[in-house]
Backbone as CSV, one residue per row, in Angstrom:
resi,resn,N_x,N_y,N_z,CA_x,CA_y,CA_z,C_x,C_y,C_z
1,MET,28.824,105.578,59.445,29.012,106.636,58.468,30.489,107.000,58.355
2,ASN,31.187,106.973,59.499,32.608,107.306,59.506,33.406,106.297,58.679
3,LYS,33.063,104.999,58.800,33.764,103.963,58.039,33.498,104.105,56.548
4,LEU,32.296,104.513,56.180,31.965,104.735,54.782,32.801,105.880,54.213
5,MET,32.944,106.929,55.001,33.745,108.076,54.578,35.213,107.667,54.422
6,GLN,35.744,106.888,55.368,37.128,106.423,55.278,37.333,105.542,54.056
7,ALA,36.392,104.650,53.796,36.489,103.769,52.629,36.447,104.578,51.336
8,SER,35.594,105.592,51.286,35.513,106.446,50.096,36.807,107.201,49.866
9,LEU,37.378,107.735,50.926,38.651,108.455,50.806,39.777,107.519,50.391
10,PHE,39.762,106.304,50.911,40.773,105.320,50.537,40.677,104.979,49.047
11,LEU,39.458,104.771,48.543,39.267,104.484,47.116,39.704,105.652,46.251
12,LEU,39.399,106.858,46.681,39.837,108.044,45.951,41.356,108.119,45.911
13,PHE,41.994,107.840,47.031,43.455,107.826,47.093,44.035,106.800,46.118
14,LEU,43.448,105.599,46.081,43.939,104.556,45.176,43.824,104.970,43.717
15,VAL,42.715,105.583,43.363,42.520,106.020,41.977,43.538,107.102,41.617
16,LEU,43.711,108.066,42.484,44.679,109.130,42.217,46.099,108.589,42.181
17,PHE,46.425,107.676,43.074,47.764,107.090,43.116,48.048,106.297,41.849
18,GLN,47.077,105.527,41.381,47.289,104.718,40.187,47.557,105.602,38.968
19,ASN,46.879,106.738,38.874,47.104,107.631,37.748,48.479,108.264,37.794
20,GLN,49.085,108.363,38.977,50.398,108.981,39.102,51.546,107.991,39.085
21,VAL,51.269,106.696,39.223,52.332,105.697,39.282,53.199,105.749,38.042
22,PHE,52.583,105.906,36.877,53.335,105.895,35.633,53.521,107.291,35.062
23,ALA,53.369,108.313,35.888,53.579,109.677,35.423,55.063,109.998,35.330
24,GLN,55.904,109.162,35.857,57.339,109.391,35.799,57.977,108.458,34.776
25,ASP,59.245,108.695,34.468,59.955,107.892,33.486,60.129,106.456,33.965
26,LEU,60.058,105.531,33.021,60.240,104.117,33.318,61.335,103.557,32.419
27,ASN,62.212,102.771,32.990,63.199,102.031,32.215,62.634,100.660,31.919
28,CYS,62.939,100.131,30.747,62.443,98.818,30.362,63.609,97.903,30.037
29,GLU,63.374,96.618,30.251,64.383,95.618,29.933,63.676,94.385,29.400
30,PHE,64.404,93.579,28.672,63.843,92.343,28.146,63.748,91.319,29.267
31,LYS,62.628,90.575,29.311,62.430,89.573,30.362,63.219,88.303,30.100
32,ASP,63.246,87.856,28.880,63.951,86.607,28.583,64.903,86.797,27.407
33,LEU,64.422,86.782,26.212,65.275,86.941,25.037,65.340,88.393,24.602
34,ARG,66.528,88.828,24.230,66.712,90.194,23.745,66.320,90.291,22.278
35,MET,65.924,91.467,21.853,65.586,91.703,20.462,66.803,92.324,19.785
36,GLU,67.221,91.730,18.706,68.409,92.201,17.996,68.200,93.636,17.508
37,GLY,69.199,94.469,17.721,69.142,95.858,17.289,68.547,96.813,18.300
38,VAL,67.990,96.306,19.402,67.400,97.160,20.433,68.311,97.128,21.654
39,GLU,68.954,98.244,21.908,69.891,98.338,23.036,69.242,98.917,24.289
40,SER,68.305,99.852,24.113,67.648,100.455,25.276,66.188,100.759,24.961
41,ILE,65.354,100.646,26.001,63.927,100.965,25.905,63.587,101.831,27.111
42,HIS,62.867,102.915,26.868,62.565,103.874,27.929,61.171,104.446,27.664
43,ILE,60.382,104.635,28.709,59.075,105.282,28.570,59.150,106.659,29.203
44,SER,58.786,107.671,28.413,58.823,109.046,28.883,57.760,109.856,28.152
45,ASP,57.000,110.637,28.874,56.003,111.533,28.277,55.056,110.822,27.316
46,LYS,54.481,109.703,27.748,53.505,108.940,26.975,54.056,108.425,25.651
47,SER,55.358,108.177,25.612,56.009,107.606,24.434,57.008,106.561,24.868
48,LEU,57.177,105.550,24.032,58.213,104.553,24.241,59.370,104.931,23.320
49,VAL,60.570,105.027,23.870,61.740,105.443,23.108,62.694,104.261,23.007
50,ILE,63.026,103.878,21.782,63.933,102.765,21.524,65.269,103.326,21.068
51,ASN,66.344,102.864,21.708,67.715,103.284,21.387,67.888,104.802,21.412
52,LYS,67.145,105.470,22.253,67.223,106.915,22.459,66.949,107.731,21.200
53,GLU,66.334,107.111,20.170,66.060,107.868,18.953,64.716,107.563,18.299
54,LEU,64.205,106.350,18.425,62.924,105.999,17.821,61.817,106.173,18.848
55,GLU,60.845,107.029,18.541,59.781,107.331,19.495,58.449,106.764,19.004
56,ILE,57.804,105.979,19.862,56.510,105.385,19.551,55.482,105.979,20.508
57,PRO,54.540,106.777,19.996,53.494,107.334,20.871,52.628,106.220,21.463
58,LEU,52.256,106.375,22.735,51.457,105.369,23.427,50.068,105.901,23.731
59,ASP,49.059,105.066,23.471,47.684,105.368,23.843,47.378,104.635,25.137
60,LYS,46.728,105.324,26.059,46.398,104.752,27.364,44.944,104.304,27.368
61,SER,44.704,103.101,27.892,43.346,102.602,28.046,43.268,101.831,29.360
62,ARG,42.088,101.331,29.680,41.876,100.562,30.910,41.420,99.160,30.506
63,VAL,41.984,98.152,31.162,41.611,96.761,30.896,41.294,96.068,32.213
64,VAL,40.514,95.011,32.131,40.196,94.211,33.308,41.296,93.175,33.482
65,CYS,41.853,93.092,34.698,42.975,92.200,34.990,42.632,91.234,36.116
66,GLY,41.584,90.471,35.981,41.241,89.467,36.982,41.104,90.048,38.374
67,ASN,41.904,89.546,39.316,41.841,89.982,40.713,42.299,91.423,40.917
68,PHE,43.006,91.981,39.959,43.531,93.339,40.109,42.545,94.409,39.652
69,GLY,41.378,93.995,39.178,40.370,94.959,38.723,40.791,95.625,37.424
70,ARG,40.369,96.857,37.240,40.719,97.604,36.022,42.088,98.236,36.199
71,GLN,42.953,97.996,35.232,44.321,98.510,35.282,44.644,99.267,34.002
72,VAL,45.830,99.849,33.961,46.272,100.665,32.835,46.893,99.779,31.760
73,ARG,46.629,100.134,30.506,47.246,99.455,29.369,47.733,100.530,28.400
74,PHE,48.936,100.347,27.875,49.501,101.241,26.880,49.716,100.468,25.587
75,ASP,49.283,101.062,24.479,49.456,100.480,23.154,50.050,101.539,22.236
76,GLY,50.905,101.083,21.334,51.442,101.995,20.344,51.988,101.253,19.149
77,MET,51.994,101.944,18.000,52.524,101.341,16.789,53.119,102.454,15.933
78,ALA,54.384,102.288,15.559,55.054,103.254,14.689,56.418,102.703,14.297
79,LEU,56.913,103.142,13.160,58.274,102.840,12.717,58.574,101.348,12.647
80,GLY,57.565,100.534,12.355,57.766,99.094,12.251,57.714,98.354,13.575
81,TYR,57.443,99.068,14.662,57.343,98.451,15.987,55.924,98.575,16.514
82,GLN,55.530,97.594,17.300,54.274,97.645,18.037,54.592,97.308,19.488
83,VAL,53.951,98.005,20.416,54.175,97.747,21.834,52.827,97.614,22.537
84,ILE,52.762,96.644,23.445,51.578,96.413,24.267,52.076,96.215,25.697
85,LEU,51.697,97.106,26.608,52.140,97.037,28.001,50.942,97.155,28.931
86,GLU,50.899,96.313,29.967,49.817,96.346,30.949,50.382,96.399,32.367
87,SER,49.594,96.967,33.261,50.002,97.065,34.669,49.221,96.087,35.525
88,CYS,49.054,94.864,35.063,48.235,93.878,35.780,49.008,93.209,36.906
89,THR,49.615,94.010,37.777,50.333,93.509,38.939,50.055,94.438,40.104
90,THR,50.525,94.068,41.283,50.360,94.932,42.453,51.512,95.915,42.577
91,GLU,52.531,95.787,41.740,53.701,96.647,41.816,53.641,97.722,40.741
92,ALA,54.451,98.760,40.903,54.497,99.856,39.939,55.382,99.470,38.760
93,LYS,54.841,98.610,37.897,55.591,98.193,36.724,54.622,97.839,35.610
94,LEU,55.146,97.824,34.404,54.382,97.438,33.230,55.038,96.218,32.609
95,GLU,54.224,95.283,32.161,54.739,94.100,31.482,54.014,93.967,30.152
96,GLY,54.739,93.464,29.153,54.093,93.269,27.864,55.056,92.795,26.804
97,ARG,54.775,93.196,25.570,55.562,92.745,24.428,55.959,93.918,23.544
98,LEU,57.144,93.789,22.973,57.617,94.680,21.922,57.724,93.827,20.673
99,ILE,57.075,94.258,19.601,57.016,93.478,18.366,57.671,94.267,17.243
100,ASP,58.632,93.646,16.585,59.259,94.222,15.395,58.561,93.581,14.202
101,SER,57.637,94.319,13.580,56.844,93.737,12.501,57.640,93.586,11.207
102,ILE,58.737,94.295,11.048,59.572,94.161,9.855,60.365,92.855,9.905
103,LYS,60.997,92.580,11.036,61.776,91.349,11.203,60.909,90.181,11.676
104,GLU,59.647,90.473,12.004,58.695,89.480,12.483,59.196,88.733,13.723
105,VAL,59.620,89.511,14.723,60.044,88.948,16.009,59.364,89.721,17.129
106,ALA,59.213,89.053,18.274,58.612,89.681,19.448,59.430,89.312,20.678
107,ALA,59.412,90.193,21.672,60.121,89.927,22.922,59.294,90.462,24.082
108,LYS,59.345,89.755,25.201,58.673,90.208,26.421,59.516,91.284,27.073
109,VAL,58.850,92.344,27.557,59.550,93.437,28.233,58.926,93.702,29.588
110,LEU,59.729,94.245,30.479,59.314,94.637,31.820,59.787,96.066,32.037
111,CYS,58.880,96.959,32.364,59.212,98.364,32.590,58.946,98.690,34.053
112,HIS,59.889,99.384,34.663,59.778,99.741,36.078,60.334,101.129,36.294
113,LYS,60.113,101.662,37.464,60.524,103.016,37.812,62.007,103.219,37.553
114,ALA,62.330,104.331,36.913,63.725,104.664,36.640,64.432,105.018,37.941
115,THR,65.628,104.480,38.124,66.413,104.785,39.306,67.435,105.835,38.957
116,LEU,67.744,106.675,39.927,68.711,107.756,39.681,70.122,107.304,39.862
């Protein structure tokens, strides 16, 4: 019974921790090719901010990520941009794509905890 209680508390801790991992600001960078006209990408308050002026609201959902179980996914579309980010890793980071639908280009992005 004691092991069951410990396992339950551990699972509760994991769920609470996962919800707080992305509660803080995240800096994003391009993984391979840069997107022309985009100098900075930042996630803050459930929005993706491009060049410190264009704000794209993000919707949060849960997706199945193979061995990682159900993870967080953020989607948003506004101002000619679309963003899709998932946390399908063991680290506190988001990976995905930023799509400029006007110029018809896409780039892979990696978002991680902002450093001071």
